[in-house]
Coordinates of C-alpha atoms in Angstrom, one line a residue:
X1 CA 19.7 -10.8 -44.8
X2 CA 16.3 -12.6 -44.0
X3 CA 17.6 -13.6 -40.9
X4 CA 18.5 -9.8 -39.9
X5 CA 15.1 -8.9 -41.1
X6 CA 13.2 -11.5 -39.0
X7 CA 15.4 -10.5 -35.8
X8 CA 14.2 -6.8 -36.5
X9 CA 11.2 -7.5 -36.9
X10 CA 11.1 -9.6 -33.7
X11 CA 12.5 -7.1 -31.7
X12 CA 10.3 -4.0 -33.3
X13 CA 7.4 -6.5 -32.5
X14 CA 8.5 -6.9 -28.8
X15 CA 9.1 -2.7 -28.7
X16 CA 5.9 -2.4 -30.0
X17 CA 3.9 -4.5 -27.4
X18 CA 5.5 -2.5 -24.8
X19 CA 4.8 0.4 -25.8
X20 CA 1.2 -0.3 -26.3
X21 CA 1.1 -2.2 -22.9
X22 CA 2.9 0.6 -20.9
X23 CA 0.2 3.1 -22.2
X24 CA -2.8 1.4 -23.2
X25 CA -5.9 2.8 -21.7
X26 CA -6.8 2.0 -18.3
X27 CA -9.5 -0.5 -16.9
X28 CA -12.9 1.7 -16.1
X29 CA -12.9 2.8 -12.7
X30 CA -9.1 2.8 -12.5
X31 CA -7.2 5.8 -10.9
X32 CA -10.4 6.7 -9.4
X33 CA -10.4 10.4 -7.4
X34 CA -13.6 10.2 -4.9
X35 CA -15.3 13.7 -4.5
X36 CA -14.2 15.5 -0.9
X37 CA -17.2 14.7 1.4
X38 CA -17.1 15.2 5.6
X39 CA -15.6 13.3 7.7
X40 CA -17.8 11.2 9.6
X41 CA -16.7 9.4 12.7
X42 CA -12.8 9.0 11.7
X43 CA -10.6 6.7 13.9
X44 CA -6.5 7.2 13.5
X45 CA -5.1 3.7 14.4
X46 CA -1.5 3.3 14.7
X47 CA 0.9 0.3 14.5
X48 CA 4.0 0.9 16.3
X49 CA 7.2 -1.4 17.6
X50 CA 8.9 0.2 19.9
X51 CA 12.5 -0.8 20.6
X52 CA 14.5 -0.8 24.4
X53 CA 17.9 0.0 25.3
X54 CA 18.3 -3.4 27.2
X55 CA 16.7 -5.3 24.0
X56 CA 13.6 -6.0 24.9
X57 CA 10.5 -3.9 22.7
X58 CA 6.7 -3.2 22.9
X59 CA 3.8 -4.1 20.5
X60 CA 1.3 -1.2 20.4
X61 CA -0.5 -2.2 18.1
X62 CA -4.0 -1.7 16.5
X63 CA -4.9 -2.2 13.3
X64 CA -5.7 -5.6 12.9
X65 CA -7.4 -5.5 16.2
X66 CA -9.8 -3.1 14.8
X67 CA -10.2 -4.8 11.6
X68 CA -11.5 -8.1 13.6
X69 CA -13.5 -6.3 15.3
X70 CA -15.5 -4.3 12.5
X71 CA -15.6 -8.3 10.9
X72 CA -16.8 -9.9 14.1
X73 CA -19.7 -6.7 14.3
X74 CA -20.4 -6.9 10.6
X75 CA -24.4 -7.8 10.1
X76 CA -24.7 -8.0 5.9
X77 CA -21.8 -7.2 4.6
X78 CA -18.1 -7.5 4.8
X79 CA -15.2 -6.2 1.5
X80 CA -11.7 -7.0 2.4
X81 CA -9.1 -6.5 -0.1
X82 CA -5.8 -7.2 1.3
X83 CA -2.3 -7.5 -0.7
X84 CA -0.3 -10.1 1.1
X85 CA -2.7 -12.9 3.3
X86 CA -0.5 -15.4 4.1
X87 CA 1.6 -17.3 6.7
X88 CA 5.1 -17.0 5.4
X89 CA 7.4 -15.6 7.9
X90 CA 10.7 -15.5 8.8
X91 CA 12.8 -17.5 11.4
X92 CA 13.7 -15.5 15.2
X93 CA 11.1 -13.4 16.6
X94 CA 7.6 -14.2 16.9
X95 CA 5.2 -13.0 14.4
X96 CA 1.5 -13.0 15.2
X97 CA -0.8 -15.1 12.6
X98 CA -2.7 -12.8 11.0
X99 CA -3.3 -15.1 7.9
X100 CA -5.3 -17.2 10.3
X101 CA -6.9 -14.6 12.5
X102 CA -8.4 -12.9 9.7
X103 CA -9.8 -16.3 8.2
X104 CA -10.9 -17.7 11.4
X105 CA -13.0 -14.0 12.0
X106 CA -14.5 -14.1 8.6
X107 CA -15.6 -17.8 9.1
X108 CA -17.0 -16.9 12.2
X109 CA -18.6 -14.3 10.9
X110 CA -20.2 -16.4 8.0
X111 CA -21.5 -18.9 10.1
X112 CA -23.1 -17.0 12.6
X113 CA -24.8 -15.0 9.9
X114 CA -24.8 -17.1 6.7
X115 CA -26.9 -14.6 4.6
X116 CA -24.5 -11.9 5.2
X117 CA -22.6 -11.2 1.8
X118 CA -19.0 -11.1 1.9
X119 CA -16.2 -10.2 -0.8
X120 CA -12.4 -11.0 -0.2
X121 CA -9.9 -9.4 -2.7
X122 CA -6.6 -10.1 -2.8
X123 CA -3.4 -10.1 -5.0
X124 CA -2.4 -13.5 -6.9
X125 CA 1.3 -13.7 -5.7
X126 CA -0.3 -15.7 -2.3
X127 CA -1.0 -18.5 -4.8
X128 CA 2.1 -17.5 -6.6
X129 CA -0.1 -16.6 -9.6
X130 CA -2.2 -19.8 -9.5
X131 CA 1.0 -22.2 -9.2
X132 CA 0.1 -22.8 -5.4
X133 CA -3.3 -23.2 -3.4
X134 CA -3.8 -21.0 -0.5
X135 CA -5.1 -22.7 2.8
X136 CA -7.1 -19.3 3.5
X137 CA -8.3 -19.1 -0.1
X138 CA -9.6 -22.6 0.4
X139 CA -11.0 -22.3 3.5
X140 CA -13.2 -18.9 2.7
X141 CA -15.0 -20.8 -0.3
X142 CA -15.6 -23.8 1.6
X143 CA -17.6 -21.5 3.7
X144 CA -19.5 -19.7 0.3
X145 CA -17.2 -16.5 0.6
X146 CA -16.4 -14.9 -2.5
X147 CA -12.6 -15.0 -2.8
X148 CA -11.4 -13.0 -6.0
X149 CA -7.9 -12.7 -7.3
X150 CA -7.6 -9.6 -9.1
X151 CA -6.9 -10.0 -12.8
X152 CA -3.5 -8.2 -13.1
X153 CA -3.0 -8.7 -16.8
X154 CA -5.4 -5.4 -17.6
X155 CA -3.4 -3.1 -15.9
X156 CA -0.5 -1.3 -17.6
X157 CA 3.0 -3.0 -17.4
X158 CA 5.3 -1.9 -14.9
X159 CA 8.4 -4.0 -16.4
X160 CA 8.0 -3.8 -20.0
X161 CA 11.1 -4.9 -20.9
X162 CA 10.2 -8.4 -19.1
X163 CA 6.1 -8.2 -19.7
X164 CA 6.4 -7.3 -23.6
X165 CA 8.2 -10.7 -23.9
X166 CA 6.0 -12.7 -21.2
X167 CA 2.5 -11.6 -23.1
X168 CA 3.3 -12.9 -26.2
X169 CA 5.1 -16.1 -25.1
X170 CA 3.8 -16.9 -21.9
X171 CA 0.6 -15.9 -20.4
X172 CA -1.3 -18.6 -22.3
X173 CA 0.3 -21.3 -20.6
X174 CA -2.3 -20.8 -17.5
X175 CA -1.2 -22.2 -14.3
X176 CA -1.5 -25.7 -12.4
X177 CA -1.5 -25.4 -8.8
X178 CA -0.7 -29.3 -8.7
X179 CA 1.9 -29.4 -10.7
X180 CA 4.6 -28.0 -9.1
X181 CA 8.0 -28.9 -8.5
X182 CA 10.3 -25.7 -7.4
X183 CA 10.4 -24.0 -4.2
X184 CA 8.4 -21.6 -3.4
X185 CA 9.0 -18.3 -1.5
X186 CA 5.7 -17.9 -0.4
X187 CA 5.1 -21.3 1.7
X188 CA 5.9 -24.9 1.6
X189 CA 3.7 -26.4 -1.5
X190 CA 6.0 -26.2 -4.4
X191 CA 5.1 -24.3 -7.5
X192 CA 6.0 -24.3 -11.4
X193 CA 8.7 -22.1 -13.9
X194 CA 5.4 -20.3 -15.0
X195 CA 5.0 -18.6 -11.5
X196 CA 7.9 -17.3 -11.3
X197 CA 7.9 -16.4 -15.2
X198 CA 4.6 -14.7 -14.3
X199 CA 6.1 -13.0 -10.9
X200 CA 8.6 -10.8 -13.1
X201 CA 6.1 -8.6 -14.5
X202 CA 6.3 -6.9 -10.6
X203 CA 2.9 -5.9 -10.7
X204 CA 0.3 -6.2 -7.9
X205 CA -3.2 -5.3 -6.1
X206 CA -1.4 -3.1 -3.4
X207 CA -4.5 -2.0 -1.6
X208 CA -5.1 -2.8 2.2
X209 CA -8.8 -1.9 2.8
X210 CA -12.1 -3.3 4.5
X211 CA -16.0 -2.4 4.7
X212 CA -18.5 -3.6 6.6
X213 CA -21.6 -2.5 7.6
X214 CA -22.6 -0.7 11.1
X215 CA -26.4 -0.9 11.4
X216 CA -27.8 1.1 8.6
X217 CA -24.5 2.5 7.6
X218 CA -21.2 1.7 6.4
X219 CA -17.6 1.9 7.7
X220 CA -14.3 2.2 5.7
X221 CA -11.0 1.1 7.1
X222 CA -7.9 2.4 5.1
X223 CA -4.4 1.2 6.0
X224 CA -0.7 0.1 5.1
X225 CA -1.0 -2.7 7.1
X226 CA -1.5 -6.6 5.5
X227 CA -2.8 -9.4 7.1
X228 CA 0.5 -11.2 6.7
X229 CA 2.5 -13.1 9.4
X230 CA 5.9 -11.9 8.4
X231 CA 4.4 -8.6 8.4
X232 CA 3.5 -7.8 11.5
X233 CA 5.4 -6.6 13.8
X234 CA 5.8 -3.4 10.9
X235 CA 5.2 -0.2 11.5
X236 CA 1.5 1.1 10.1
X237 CA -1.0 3.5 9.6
X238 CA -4.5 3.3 8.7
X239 CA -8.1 5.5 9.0
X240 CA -11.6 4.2 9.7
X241 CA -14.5 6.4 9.1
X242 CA -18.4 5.9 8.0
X243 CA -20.2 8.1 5.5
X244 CA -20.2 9.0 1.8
X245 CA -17.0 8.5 1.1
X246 CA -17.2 4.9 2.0
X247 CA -19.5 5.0 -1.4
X248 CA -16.2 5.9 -3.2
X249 CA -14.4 3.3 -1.1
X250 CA -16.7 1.0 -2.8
X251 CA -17.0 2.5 -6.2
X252 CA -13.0 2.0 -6.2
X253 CA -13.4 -1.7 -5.0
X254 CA -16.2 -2.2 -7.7
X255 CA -13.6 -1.1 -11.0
X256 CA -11.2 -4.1 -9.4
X257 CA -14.2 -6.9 -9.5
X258 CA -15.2 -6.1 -13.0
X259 CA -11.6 -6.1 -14.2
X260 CA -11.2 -9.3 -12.7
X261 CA -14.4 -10.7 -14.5
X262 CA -16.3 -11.2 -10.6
X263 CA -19.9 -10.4 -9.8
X264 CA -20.5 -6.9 -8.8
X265 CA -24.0 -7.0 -7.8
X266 CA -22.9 -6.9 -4.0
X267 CA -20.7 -4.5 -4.4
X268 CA -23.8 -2.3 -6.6
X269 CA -25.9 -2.5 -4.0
X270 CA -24.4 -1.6 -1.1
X271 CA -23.0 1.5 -2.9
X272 CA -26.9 2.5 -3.8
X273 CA -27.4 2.3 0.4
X274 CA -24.3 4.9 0.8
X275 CA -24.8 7.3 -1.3
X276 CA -28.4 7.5 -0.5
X277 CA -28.0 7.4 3.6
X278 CA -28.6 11.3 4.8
X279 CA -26.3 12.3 6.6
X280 CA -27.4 13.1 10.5
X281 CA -29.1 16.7 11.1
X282 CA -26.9 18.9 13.6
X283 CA -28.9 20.6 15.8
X284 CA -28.2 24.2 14.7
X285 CA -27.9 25.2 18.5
X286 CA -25.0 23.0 19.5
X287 CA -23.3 21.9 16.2
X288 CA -20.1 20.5 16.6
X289 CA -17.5 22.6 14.5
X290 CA -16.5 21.6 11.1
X291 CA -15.2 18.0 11.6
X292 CA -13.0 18.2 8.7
X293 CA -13.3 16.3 4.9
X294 CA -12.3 13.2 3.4
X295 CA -11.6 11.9 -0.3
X296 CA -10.8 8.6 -1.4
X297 CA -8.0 8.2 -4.1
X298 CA -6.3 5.6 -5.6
X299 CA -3.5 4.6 -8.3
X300 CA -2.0 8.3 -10.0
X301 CA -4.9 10.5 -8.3
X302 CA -2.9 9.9 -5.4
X303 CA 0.6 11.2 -6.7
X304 CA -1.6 13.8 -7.9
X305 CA -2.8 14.9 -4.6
X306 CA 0.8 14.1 -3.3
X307 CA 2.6 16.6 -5.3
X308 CA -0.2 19.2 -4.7
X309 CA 0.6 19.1 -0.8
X310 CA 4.0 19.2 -1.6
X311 CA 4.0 22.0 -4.0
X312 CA 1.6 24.0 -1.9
X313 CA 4.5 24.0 1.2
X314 CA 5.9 27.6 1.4
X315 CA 8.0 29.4 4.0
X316 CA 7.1 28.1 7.5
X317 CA 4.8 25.5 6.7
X318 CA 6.0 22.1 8.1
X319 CA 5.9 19.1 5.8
X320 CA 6.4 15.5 7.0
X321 CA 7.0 12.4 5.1
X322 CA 7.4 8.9 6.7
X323 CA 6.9 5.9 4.1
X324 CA 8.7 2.3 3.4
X325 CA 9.6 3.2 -0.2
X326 CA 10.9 6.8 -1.5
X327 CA 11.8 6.8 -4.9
X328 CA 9.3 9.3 -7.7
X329 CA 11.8 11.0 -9.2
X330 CA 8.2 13.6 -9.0
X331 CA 8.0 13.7 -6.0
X332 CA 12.1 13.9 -4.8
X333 CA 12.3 16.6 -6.6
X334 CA 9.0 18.5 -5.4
X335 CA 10.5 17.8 -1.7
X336 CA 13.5 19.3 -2.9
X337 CA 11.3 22.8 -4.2
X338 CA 9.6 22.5 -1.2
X339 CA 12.7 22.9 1.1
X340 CA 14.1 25.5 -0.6
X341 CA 11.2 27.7 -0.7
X342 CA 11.4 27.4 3.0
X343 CA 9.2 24.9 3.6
X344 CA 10.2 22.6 7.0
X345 CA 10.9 19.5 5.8
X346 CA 11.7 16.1 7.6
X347 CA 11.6 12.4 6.0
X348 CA 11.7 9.7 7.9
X349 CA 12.6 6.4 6.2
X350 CA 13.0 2.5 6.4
X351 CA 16.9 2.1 6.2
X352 CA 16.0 -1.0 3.4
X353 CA 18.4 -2.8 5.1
X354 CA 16.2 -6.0 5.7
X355 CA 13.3 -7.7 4.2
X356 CA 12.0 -10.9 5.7
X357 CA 15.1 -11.8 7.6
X358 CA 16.9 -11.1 4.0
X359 CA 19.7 -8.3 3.8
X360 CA 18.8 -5.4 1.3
X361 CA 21.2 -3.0 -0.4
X362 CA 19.3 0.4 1.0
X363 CA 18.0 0.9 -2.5
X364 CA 16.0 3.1 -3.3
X365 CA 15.7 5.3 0.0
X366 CA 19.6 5.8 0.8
X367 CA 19.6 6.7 -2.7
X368 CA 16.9 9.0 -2.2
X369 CA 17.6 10.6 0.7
X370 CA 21.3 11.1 -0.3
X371 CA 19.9 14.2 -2.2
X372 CA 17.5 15.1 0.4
X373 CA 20.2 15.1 2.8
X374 CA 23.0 17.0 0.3
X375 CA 20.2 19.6 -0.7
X376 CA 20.5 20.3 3.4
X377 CA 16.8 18.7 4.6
X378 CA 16.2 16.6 7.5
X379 CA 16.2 12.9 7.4
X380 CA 16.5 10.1 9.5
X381 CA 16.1 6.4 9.4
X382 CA 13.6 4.2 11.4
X383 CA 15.1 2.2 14.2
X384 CA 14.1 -1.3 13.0
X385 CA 14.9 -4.5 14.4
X386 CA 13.5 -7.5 11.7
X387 CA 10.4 -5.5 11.0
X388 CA 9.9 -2.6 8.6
X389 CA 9.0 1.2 8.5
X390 CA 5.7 0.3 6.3
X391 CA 4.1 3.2 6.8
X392 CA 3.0 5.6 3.9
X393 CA 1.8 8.8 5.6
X394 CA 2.5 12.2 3.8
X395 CA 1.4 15.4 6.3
X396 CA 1.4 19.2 5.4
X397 CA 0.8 21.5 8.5
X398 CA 0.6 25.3 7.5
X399 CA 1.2 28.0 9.4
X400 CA -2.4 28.6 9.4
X401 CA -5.4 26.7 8.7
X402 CA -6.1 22.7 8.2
X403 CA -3.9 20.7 8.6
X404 CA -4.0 17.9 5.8
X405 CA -3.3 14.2 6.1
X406 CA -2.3 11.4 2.7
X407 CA -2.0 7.7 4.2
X408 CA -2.7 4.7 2.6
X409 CA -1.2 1.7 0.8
X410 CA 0.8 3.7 -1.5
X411 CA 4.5 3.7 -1.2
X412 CA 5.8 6.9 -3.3
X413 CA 7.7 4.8 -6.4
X414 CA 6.8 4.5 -9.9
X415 CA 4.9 1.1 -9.5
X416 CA 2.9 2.5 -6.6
X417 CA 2.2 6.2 -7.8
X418 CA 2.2 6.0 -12.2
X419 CA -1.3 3.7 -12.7
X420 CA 0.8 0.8 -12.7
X421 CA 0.3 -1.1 -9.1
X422 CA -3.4 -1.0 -7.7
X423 CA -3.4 1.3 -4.7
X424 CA -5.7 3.3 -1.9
X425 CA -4.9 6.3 -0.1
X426 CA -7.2 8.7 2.0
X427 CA -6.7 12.5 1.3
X428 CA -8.2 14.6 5.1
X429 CA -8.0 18.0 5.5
X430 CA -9.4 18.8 9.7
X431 CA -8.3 20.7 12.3
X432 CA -4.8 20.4 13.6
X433 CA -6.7 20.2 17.5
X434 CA -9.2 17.1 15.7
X435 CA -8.3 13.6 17.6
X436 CA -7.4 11.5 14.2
X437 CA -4.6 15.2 13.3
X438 CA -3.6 15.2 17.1
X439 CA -2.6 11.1 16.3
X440 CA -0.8 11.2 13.5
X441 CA 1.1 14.5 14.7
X442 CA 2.2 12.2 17.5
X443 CA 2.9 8.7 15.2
X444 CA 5.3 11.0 13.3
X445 CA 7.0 13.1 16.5
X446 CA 7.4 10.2 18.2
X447 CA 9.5 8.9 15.9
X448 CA 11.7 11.7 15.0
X449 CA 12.5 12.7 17.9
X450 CA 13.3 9.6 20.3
X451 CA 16.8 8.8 18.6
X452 CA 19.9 7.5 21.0
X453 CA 19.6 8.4 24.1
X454 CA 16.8 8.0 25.0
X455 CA 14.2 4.6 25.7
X456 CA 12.9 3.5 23.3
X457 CA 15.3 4.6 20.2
X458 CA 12.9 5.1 17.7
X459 CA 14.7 6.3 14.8
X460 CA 18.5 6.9 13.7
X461 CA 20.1 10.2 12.5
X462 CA 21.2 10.1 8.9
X463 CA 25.2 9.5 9.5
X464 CA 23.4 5.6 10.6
X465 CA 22.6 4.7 7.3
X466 CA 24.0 7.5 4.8
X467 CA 25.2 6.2 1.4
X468 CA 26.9 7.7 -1.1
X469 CA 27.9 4.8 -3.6
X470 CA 27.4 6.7 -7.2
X471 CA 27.4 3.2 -8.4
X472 CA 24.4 2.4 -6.1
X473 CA 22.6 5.9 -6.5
X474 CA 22.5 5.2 -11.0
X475 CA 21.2 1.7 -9.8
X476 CA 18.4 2.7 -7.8
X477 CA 17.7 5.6 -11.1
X478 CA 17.9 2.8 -13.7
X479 CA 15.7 0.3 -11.8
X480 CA 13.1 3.5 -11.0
X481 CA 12.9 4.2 -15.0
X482 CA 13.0 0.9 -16.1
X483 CA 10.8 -0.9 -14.3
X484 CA 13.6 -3.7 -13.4
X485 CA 12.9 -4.0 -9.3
X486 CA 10.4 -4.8 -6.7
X487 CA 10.0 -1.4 -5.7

């Protein structure tokens, strides 16, 4: 009888700490909704592989061209906060170094102006959760960069049934980045049993974002891109624009440092120079029209804003949705409202056929989009090769009026969307004839509509990838609610 009670007890213990850990209050600063403010000086930039019908493709892309060049321009101060920064790749086609391009422009950047300040962010899983050293980690504070990997314990638990055991039992082991003796996924230095027990919890810092400063102002670059090897030849999004809202950028970016126990004074500082810039003086006589506005969101206030687009869709109004991961059982069924209230709906998808020269099952998204698809809305699968449909890019175009714009780092799944990943999105609302509107109009179109037949096949109709395994759909809805997958 004792040894039933002490089990129960165990177990009610183990219930208990994941329920507290799944719904403890969140870190200050945490699911942080910026306040709408114009948009100054946006730039749309696009990351797109375009594939040919005799096998050869085409690399447009600019992202991470932009972000080296915002580094390499940068006079005082630089934020980067990047999920994955490393070199793993995988074998066949040739991946540029980003790992190493983004280091090597930081440390040129620190040398030829050593009192500038500079702040790199990034998840722990690039040291494999401090079972591995990082060549780029190294390197930056060598140089006197600040390199800060983001304290994940605080946040809630996104795989209780794992994390309520792993609190107790295992976090207070630490971590030896010498000591290791297994493989590791993530490069060639081996790592320890207490990396991978830590990499179970499937929590990260998701958020792919920079600032630097442009002469007496700042400049925010939001994206869905990493600076990863293996990542880049994906398909990506991201938005670069200066004023106030950069101050919201920061005030996100500042929440993440003091969870993480890092200095903040930087960070303070340069969020004091935002918000107290003035914005330029339009000459009254030829003022520009309204240039549209801008809000900074990140972790829930993103679903948040997500299913408010969604749920403001009616008849006519066209609603487009192109993102890597598609499972919020929220936001399905929101898209699902939305089509049959008339709303024009079309999804375009990764297949989830292939992750780092891995095979994939297609869960979640063939899951996903098998109800989509049944509920009679348009859907259709990138046309990848190796690389992935990364982008996360949610558009609503009315009949009449703004059209608005959601991009960013957040995929739309549980982890990303429920305050349990870190994430940051942009919210813009401008006119559908604005440059950055025109852009991402195009990213999307261009997509949907170059299927076979045509050069470059861009994307596949839904027969390509269509999956109607009930055994497969209750996986993908028992790994969504549980919190058992990487998605």
């Amino acid at each position: 009888m004792t040894l039933k009670l002490l089990i129960a007890l165990f177990f009610l213990l183990l219930a208990g700490i994941g329920l507290y850990h799944t719904n403890k209050p969140l870190p200050a600063g945490i699911s942080y909704r910026g306040t709408p403010s114009p948009l100054e000086n946006p730039v749309l930039l696009t990351d797109v592989t375009r594939h040919h019908t005799d096998g050869t493709e085409t690399l447009d892309h600019e992202i991470f061209d932009e972000v080296l060049r915002l580094i390499g321009s940068a006079e005082k101060f630089v934020l980067v906060d990047m999920f994955l920064y490393n070199s793993t790749q995988p074998e066949g086609a040739a991946h540029r170094p980003l790992a190493k391009q983004l280091t090597e422009a930081l440390l040129a950047r620190k040398q030829a102006r050593p009192e500038i300040a500079m702040i790199v962010i990034s998840d722990p899983l690039n040291t494999m959760y401090g079972g591995s050293r990082s060549p780029w980690f190294e390197a930056l504070r060598e140089a006197g960069i600040t390199v800060v990997e983001t304290r994940l314990p605080p946040l809630r638990d996104s795989n209780p049934a794992w994390s309520s055991l792993w609190r107790p039992c295992c976090q207070w082991l630490g971590n030896d980045p010498d000591g290791g003796w297994l493989s590791n996924a993530l490069g060639n230095r081996l790592v320890t049993v207490r990396s991978y027990l830590a990499l179970l919890n499937f929590k990260a810092n998701h958020r792919k974002l920079l600032v630097v400063d442009q002469g007496s102002r700042l400049r925010g670059l939001v994206t869905s891109a990493n600076p990863h090897d293996g990542s880049s030849r994906h398909g990506n999004i991201g938005l670069s624009f200066t004023g106030k809202a950069v101050a919201d950028l920061l005030k996100s970016e500042q929440a993440v440092l003091a969870m993480s126990g890092a200095d903040t004074s930087a960070v303070d500082r340069w969020i004091t120079i935002a918000e107290n810039r003035k914005a330029p003086v339009a000459d009254s006589r030829t003022a520009a029209p309204d240039t549209g506005r801008v809000m900074v969101l990140t972790e829930s206030a993103i679903r948040d804003k997500a299913l408010d687009m969604i749920d403001r869709a009616g008849p006519g109004d066209h609603l487009d949705l192109a993102v890597f991961y598609l499972s919020h059982r929220g936001i399905v069924d929101s898209l699902l409202e939305a089509h049959l209230r008339g709303a024009i709906l079309r999804v375009l998808l990764d297949a989830n056929n292939e992750a780092f020269g891995h095979s994939k099952s297609g869960v979640p998204n063939r899951q996903a989009a098998l109800e989509l698809h049944r509920a009679g809305a348009s859907v259709r699968w990138c046309n990848t090769r190796g690389e992935q449909c990364h982008s996360k890019l949610l558009m609503l175009r009315p009949e009449q009026g703004h059209i608005e714009i959601l991009l960013g780092s957040a995929n739309f799944t549980r982890r990303n969307l429920d305050d349990l990943n870190l994430e940051t999105n942009v919210w813009l609302s401008l006119a559908s004839s604005a440059a950055p509107a025109a852009k991402a109009v195009h990213f999307f179109n261009e997509q949907w509509r170059l299927g076979p037949g045509n050069d470059p096949v861009m994307s596949l109709p839904y027969e390509a990838w269509a999956d109607d395994s009930r055994v497969r759909y209750w996986r993908y809805r028992i790994m969504e609610f549980t919190g058992l997958s990487t998605f």
